[in-house]
Amino acid sequence: MKHGNLLTLLIVIGLVGGALFGQYALFGSMGEHPNAHWTKQAGDLILIRPLYVMIIPLVFVSVVMGMTSIGDPSKLGVVGTSTVVYYLVTMLIAVTIGAILVTTFRPGDLPADIQAKLIGDSQADLAQDETLSQNIQDAKDTGQSQLGGAWMNILRQLIPKNIIEEMGQGRTLGVIVFALLFGLAIAAGGEATRPVAVLFEGLFAAVMKLVMWVIWLTPIGVFLLVSWTVGKVGLKELVGPLSKYIVIVIMGLAIHGLVVLPAVLYLCTRRNPFRYLWQMRRALMTAFGTDSSAATLPVTIESAEGPGGCSKRAANFVLPLGATVNMDGTALYEAVAVVFLFQLWGIDLSFGELVIVVITATLAAVGAAGIPSAGTVTMLIVILAVNSGLRGQGMAEEDLLPEYAIGVIIGVDRIVDMCRTTVNVWGDAVGAKIISRLAPDEPPGKTA
Ligand code: ASP
């Protein structure tokens, strides 16, 4: 059996085995603090931390290398603009699909007693997840839950003042901007900077070697993390009162991931999108198992440039940036989740408010980091924006959607997150393939 196939098989065994182990051996026995359970701790140590430690070196080296090989600033302009347009258009399509599905199927219209119970428990449910409620509180305290504050936060990250601090904090956006300019400078330096370009080529090859080693930890890592998730939530949640909400999110993700993105890929490249999906399988399964597009980035780059046949010039730029800002799955989820909560609280949104949801959910997804549950925190931006629209129409303060409403969906968030993260990574991968046509490594015709 080829190495790649063996690894795929092991990851599948890890995912399925993890779900079974979680359901039959762990469910109901995790105690008061599931976050301290050994499966979570071991999953962090074995997979998440080794992947995370590579993110900053990988982002820096890969973006510098991508830039030195693109070289020509005018070409960079075309690649950069097309990338951003691709991100925005696909995120808007995703969020629109979510908004249409949730308003059509109305998962928030539940029998009155169930509705009352979900609402009644929501505050306590939110308080139970200490990390998430703390993150939500922080977003409020720093003003990032407001639209203006969220924009400012993104802008500040785009214009960093201390690159080491950005690296230390794991904020990739500033690192990408710096690496981009540094790479351009190396390209512009001609003969004088040529040795640095060669050095970065070597560094990139070395980091990718490291990635190849760490990838072999994926099967055991996803086994542990999936067993923890299922052990904590239990598969029975999938048939509880939130089942319709979960099904709508997954249905939207499936439409976007299996119909829209493949169609976009086919129209732009005339390649078989499902063949490419298969070539990206390791990255997609890692995303599903780890819940983090940032942690998956090393695997995404490896799959895209290896089996996926993307050019280094395109993928080294599109994938790191995409892992941070391009989140189709998260955008779709935020729209469904917010409208669902408004429905549950009996607040009907007009078309104008749905437009607010579509726009702010896209921004909130851009602002979400590629880590577990990030989208659930930035969702606050969408809730507050809709609330302020409703307030403008004269709705009383106590009738608006309270922030603790998020507590309703927290319990099942990890499962939904696994699915949306997979679509986030798939969206990045499709972008890398499309942009590879604009920036091939070899003259057109020889690549991809
Ligand atoms: N977990 C997602 C990701 O890493 C972000 C989110 O939607 O919470 O892409």
mmCIF file of C-alpha atoms in Angstrom, residues 160-370:
data_model
loop_
_atom_site.group_PDB
_atom_site.id
_atom_site.type_symbol
_atom_site.label_atom_id
_atom_site.label_comp_id
_atom_site.label_asym_id
_atom_site.label_seq_id
_atom_site.Cartn_x
_atom_site.Cartn_y
_atom_site.Cartn_z
ATOM 1 C CA PRO A 160 1.472 45.500 12.766
ATOM 2 C CA LYS A 161 3.890 47.509 14.830
ATOM 3 C CA ASN A 162 5.947 44.675 16.242
ATOM 4 C CA ILE A 163 6.282 41.594 14.128
ATOM 5 C CA ILE A 164 7.763 39.501 16.933
ATOM 6 C CA GLU A 165 4.789 40.313 19.126
ATOM 7 C CA GLU A 166 2.390 39.315 16.334
ATOM 8 C CA MET A 167 4.285 36.063 15.969
ATOM 9 C CA GLY A 168 4.284 35.524 19.717
ATOM 10 C CA GLN A 169 0.537 36.051 19.900
ATOM 11 C CA GLY A 170 -0.003 33.730 16.940
ATOM 12 C CA ARG A 171 -1.722 36.501 14.951
ATOM 13 C CA THR A 172 -1.035 35.437 11.404
ATOM 14 C CA LEU A 173 -2.507 38.429 9.559
ATOM 15 C CA GLY A 174 0.318 40.812 10.473
ATOM 16 C CA VAL A 175 2.904 38.114 9.835
ATOM 17 C CA ILE A 176 1.450 37.565 6.358
ATOM 18 C CA VAL A 177 1.547 41.285 5.518
ATOM 19 C CA PHE A 178 5.134 41.595 6.713
ATOM 20 C CA ALA A 179 6.209 38.420 4.899
ATOM 21 C CA LEU A 180 4.509 39.640 1.747
ATOM 22 C CA LEU A 181 6.456 42.898 1.717
ATOM 23 C CA PHE A 182 9.667 41.206 2.772
ATOM 24 C CA GLY A 183 9.296 38.700 -0.069
ATOM 25 C CA LEU A 184 8.665 41.488 -2.540
ATOM 26 C CA ALA A 185 11.766 43.302 -1.324
ATOM 27 C CA ILE A 186 13.825 40.167 -1.804
ATOM 28 C CA ALA A 187 12.477 39.832 -5.328
ATOM 29 C CA ALA A 188 13.166 43.491 -6.052
ATOM 30 C CA GLY A 189 16.709 43.286 -4.677
ATOM 31 C CA GLY A 190 18.009 41.363 -7.700
ATOM 32 C CA GLU A 191 21.460 39.804 -7.389
ATOM 33 C CA ALA A 192 22.121 41.359 -3.952
ATOM 34 C CA THR A 193 19.238 39.493 -2.306
ATOM 35 C CA ARG A 194 19.426 36.323 -4.403
ATOM 36 C CA PRO A 195 21.090 34.291 -1.585
ATOM 37 C CA VAL A 196 18.186 35.143 0.722
ATOM 38 C CA ALA A 197 15.710 33.874 -1.858
ATOM 39 C CA VAL A 198 17.641 30.614 -2.073
ATOM 40 C CA LEU A 199 17.762 30.440 1.724
ATOM 41 C CA PHE A 200 13.973 30.753 1.936
ATOM 42 C CA GLU A 201 13.521 28.041 -0.667
ATOM 43 C CA GLY A 202 15.604 25.750 1.533
ATOM 44 C CA LEU A 203 13.786 26.795 4.690
ATOM 45 C CA PHE A 204 10.449 26.069 3.056
ATOM 46 C CA ALA A 205 11.602 22.610 1.999
ATOM 47 C CA ALA A 206 12.787 21.954 5.567
ATOM 48 C CA VAL A 207 9.552 23.108 7.195
ATOM 49 C CA MET A 208 7.543 20.972 4.798
ATOM 50 C CA LYS A 209 9.675 17.972 5.723
ATOM 51 C CA LEU A 210 8.745 18.611 9.340
ATOM 52 C CA VAL A 211 5.093 18.852 8.335
ATOM 53 C CA MET A 212 5.339 15.463 6.632
ATOM 54 C CA TRP A 213 6.538 13.929 9.878
ATOM 55 C CA VAL A 214 3.879 15.578 12.022
ATOM 56 C CA ILE A 215 1.132 14.492 9.622
ATOM 57 C CA TRP A 216 1.684 10.929 10.777
ATOM 58 C CA LEU A 217 0.376 11.989 14.183
ATOM 59 C CA THR A 218 -2.989 12.865 12.626
ATOM 60 C CA PRO A 219 -4.700 9.449 12.993
ATOM 61 C CA ILE A 220 -4.080 9.150 16.723
ATOM 62 C CA GLY A 221 -4.722 12.879 17.251
ATOM 63 C CA VAL A 222 -8.110 12.838 15.522
ATOM 64 C CA PHE A 223 -9.027 9.635 17.348
ATOM 65 C CA LEU A 224 -8.482 11.372 20.688
ATOM 66 C CA LEU A 225 -10.167 14.643 19.733
ATOM 67 C CA VAL A 226 -13.220 13.071 18.119
ATOM 68 C CA SER A 227 -13.668 10.666 21.030
ATOM 69 C CA TRP A 228 -13.512 13.655 23.374
ATOM 70 C CA THR A 229 -16.101 15.589 21.344
ATOM 71 C CA VAL A 230 -18.519 12.693 21.072
ATOM 72 C CA GLY A 231 -17.875 11.705 24.686
ATOM 73 C CA LYS A 232 -18.768 15.227 25.777
ATOM 74 C CA VAL A 233 -21.801 15.866 23.579
ATOM 75 C CA GLY A 234 -23.079 12.370 22.845
ATOM 76 C CA LEU A 235 -24.533 11.371 19.501
ATOM 77 C CA LYS A 236 -28.044 11.567 20.974
ATOM 78 C CA GLU A 237 -27.844 15.383 20.762
ATOM 79 C CA LEU A 238 -28.094 14.893 17.037
ATOM 80 C CA VAL A 239 -31.695 13.772 17.471
ATOM 81 C CA GLY A 240 -32.612 16.252 20.225
ATOM 82 C CA PRO A 241 -34.524 19.551 19.826
ATOM 83 C CA LEU A 242 -31.541 21.118 18.096
ATOM 84 C CA SER A 243 -31.488 18.438 15.409
ATOM 85 C CA LYS A 244 -33.305 20.565 12.832
ATOM 86 C CA TYR A 245 -30.847 23.405 13.399
ATOM 87 C CA ILE A 246 -27.884 21.015 13.018
ATOM 88 C CA VAL A 247 -29.378 19.486 9.876
ATOM 89 C CA ILE A 248 -29.923 22.942 8.305
ATOM 90 C CA VAL A 249 -26.297 23.941 8.962
ATOM 91 C CA ILE A 250 -25.002 20.657 7.558
ATOM 92 C CA MET A 251 -27.349 20.842 4.587
ATOM 93 C CA GLY A 252 -26.119 24.355 3.787
ATOM 94 C CA LEU A 253 -22.502 23.269 4.167
ATOM 95 C CA ALA A 254 -23.125 20.308 1.873
ATOM 96 C CA ILE A 255 -24.734 22.501 -0.796
ATOM 97 C CA HIS A 256 -21.881 24.961 -0.618
ATOM 98 C CA GLY A 257 -19.085 22.393 -0.396
ATOM 99 C CA LEU A 258 -20.404 19.807 -2.829
ATOM 100 C CA VAL A 259 -22.277 21.941 -5.364
ATOM 101 C CA VAL A 260 -21.260 25.613 -5.291
ATOM 102 C CA LEU A 261 -17.496 25.333 -4.736
ATOM 103 C CA PRO A 262 -17.096 22.442 -7.212
ATOM 104 C CA ALA A 263 -19.084 24.443 -9.789
ATOM 105 C CA VAL A 264 -16.883 27.502 -9.221
ATOM 106 C CA LEU A 265 -13.769 25.341 -9.512
ATOM 107 C CA TYR A 266 -14.984 23.712 -12.686
ATOM 108 C CA LEU A 267 -15.992 27.000 -14.292
ATOM 109 C CA CYS A 268 -12.626 28.581 -13.506
ATOM 110 C CA THR A 269 -10.320 25.661 -14.267
ATOM 111 C CA ARG A 270 -12.276 23.031 -16.244
ATOM 112 C CA ARG A 271 -10.778 20.426 -13.901
ATOM 113 C CA ASN A 272 -12.730 17.630 -12.266
ATOM 114 C CA PRO A 273 -13.578 19.178 -8.865
ATOM 115 C CA PHE A 274 -14.278 15.841 -7.169
ATOM 116 C CA ARG A 275 -10.916 14.467 -8.156
ATOM 117 C CA TYR A 276 -9.384 17.502 -6.491
ATOM 118 C CA LEU A 277 -11.612 16.977 -3.443
ATOM 119 C CA TRP A 278 -10.213 13.466 -3.173
ATOM 120 C CA GLN A 279 -6.653 14.767 -3.544
ATOM 121 C CA MET A 280 -7.296 17.151 -0.642
ATOM 122 C CA ARG A 281 -8.822 14.434 1.566
ATOM 123 C CA ARG A 282 -6.094 14.401 4.210
ATOM 124 C CA ALA A 283 -6.466 18.118 4.847
ATOM 125 C CA LEU A 284 -10.260 17.883 4.928
ATOM 126 C CA MET A 285 -10.234 15.010 7.401
ATOM 127 C CA THR A 286 -7.700 16.803 9.568
ATOM 128 C CA ALA A 287 -9.931 19.876 9.583
ATOM 129 C CA PHE A 288 -12.874 17.711 10.585
ATOM 130 C CA GLY A 289 -10.909 16.063 13.385
ATOM 131 C CA THR A 290 -9.115 19.120 14.787
ATOM 132 C CA ASP A 291 -11.791 21.798 14.389
ATOM 133 C CA SER A 292 -9.172 24.313 13.403
ATOM 134 C CA SER A 293 -8.235 25.605 9.961
ATOM 135 C CA ALA A 294 -5.095 27.187 11.421
ATOM 136 C CA ALA A 295 -3.901 23.877 12.865
ATOM 137 C CA THR A 296 -4.772 22.187 9.567
ATOM 138 C CA LEU A 297 -2.797 24.716 7.488
ATOM 139 C CA PRO A 298 0.418 22.651 7.350
ATOM 140 C CA VAL A 299 -1.553 19.664 6.053
ATOM 141 C CA THR A 300 -3.533 21.850 3.639
ATOM 142 C CA ILE A 301 -0.333 23.232 2.098
ATOM 143 C CA GLU A 302 1.153 19.761 1.843
ATOM 144 C CA SER A 303 -1.939 18.286 0.168
ATOM 145 C CA ALA A 304 -2.475 21.236 -2.172
ATOM 146 C CA GLU A 305 1.107 21.373 -3.428
ATOM 147 C CA GLY A 306 1.588 17.608 -3.383
ATOM 148 C CA PRO A 307 -1.345 15.521 -4.632
ATOM 149 C CA GLY A 308 -3.493 18.590 -5.412
ATOM 150 C CA GLY A 309 -0.993 19.928 -7.974
ATOM 151 C CA CYS A 310 -1.370 23.613 -6.976
ATOM 152 C CA SER A 311 1.493 25.953 -7.756
ATOM 153 C CA LYS A 312 3.713 27.049 -4.879
ATOM 154 C CA ARG A 313 3.408 30.629 -6.042
ATOM 155 C CA ALA A 314 -0.356 30.578 -5.570
ATOM 156 C CA ALA A 315 -0.794 28.149 -2.694
ATOM 157 C CA ASN A 316 1.923 29.712 -0.529
ATOM 158 C CA PHE A 317 -0.025 32.932 -0.565
ATOM 159 C CA VAL A 318 -3.673 31.881 -0.911
ATOM 160 C CA LEU A 319 -3.678 29.152 1.769
ATOM 161 C CA PRO A 320 -2.081 31.000 4.723
ATOM 162 C CA LEU A 321 -4.234 34.053 4.073
ATOM 163 C CA GLY A 322 -7.294 31.875 3.489
ATOM 164 C CA ALA A 323 -6.823 29.983 6.759
ATOM 165 C CA THR A 324 -7.120 33.325 8.526
ATOM 166 C CA VAL A 325 -9.772 35.224 6.592
ATOM 167 C CA ASN A 326 -11.606 32.961 4.153
ATOM 168 C CA MET A 327 -14.265 31.055 6.070
ATOM 169 C CA ASP A 328 -17.210 30.032 3.938
ATOM 170 C CA GLY A 329 -18.425 27.435 6.424
ATOM 171 C CA THR A 330 -18.250 29.816 9.365
ATOM 172 C CA ALA A 331 -20.074 32.568 7.459
ATOM 173 C CA LEU A 332 -22.889 30.164 6.554
ATOM 174 C CA TYR A 333 -23.097 28.826 10.104
ATOM 175 C CA GLU A 334 -23.232 32.291 11.654
ATOM 176 C CA ALA A 335 -26.182 33.263 9.472
ATOM 177 C CA VAL A 336 -28.096 30.072 10.292
ATOM 178 C CA ALA A 337 -27.288 30.215 14.010
ATOM 179 C CA VAL A 338 -28.236 33.873 14.481
ATOM 180 C CA VAL A 339 -31.526 33.651 12.577
ATOM 181 C CA PHE A 340 -32.306 30.393 14.411
ATOM 182 C CA LEU A 341 -31.833 32.095 17.781
ATOM 183 C CA PHE A 342 -34.029 35.025 16.778
ATOM 184 C CA GLN A 343 -36.711 32.548 15.687
ATOM 185 C CA LEU A 344 -36.423 30.710 18.993
ATOM 186 C CA TRP A 345 -36.940 33.954 20.887
ATOM 187 C CA GLY A 346 -39.983 34.624 18.706
ATOM 188 C CA ILE A 347 -38.458 37.609 16.882
ATOM 189 C CA ASP A 348 -39.223 37.660 13.158
ATOM 190 C CA LEU A 349 -36.561 39.310 11.034
ATOM 191 C CA SER A 350 -37.526 41.449 8.057
ATOM 192 C CA PHE A 351 -35.696 41.355 4.734
ATOM 193 C CA GLY A 352 -33.656 44.419 5.748
ATOM 194 C CA GLU A 353 -32.488 42.683 8.914
ATOM 195 C CA LEU A 354 -31.582 39.585 6.936
ATOM 196 C CA VAL A 355 -29.373 41.769 4.757
ATOM 197 C CA ILE A 356 -27.657 42.986 7.945
ATOM 198 C CA VAL A 357 -27.163 39.337 8.913
ATOM 199 C CA VAL A 358 -25.626 38.501 5.528
ATOM 200 C CA ILE A 359 -23.173 41.410 5.611
ATOM 201 C CA THR A 360 -22.170 41.193 9.254
ATOM 202 C CA ALA A 361 -21.902 37.395 9.239
ATOM 203 C CA THR A 362 -19.406 37.692 6.376
ATOM 204 C CA LEU A 363 -17.368 40.213 8.336
ATOM 205 C CA ALA A 364 -17.650 38.180 11.512
ATOM 206 C CA ALA A 365 -16.334 35.129 9.640
ATOM 207 C CA VAL A 366 -13.378 37.143 8.297
ATOM 208 C CA GLY A 367 -12.635 38.244 11.852
ATOM 209 C CA ALA A 368 -12.860 34.721 13.283
ATOM 210 C CA ALA A 369 -9.513 33.065 13.930
ATOM 211 C CA GLY A 370 -8.993 29.553 12.563
#
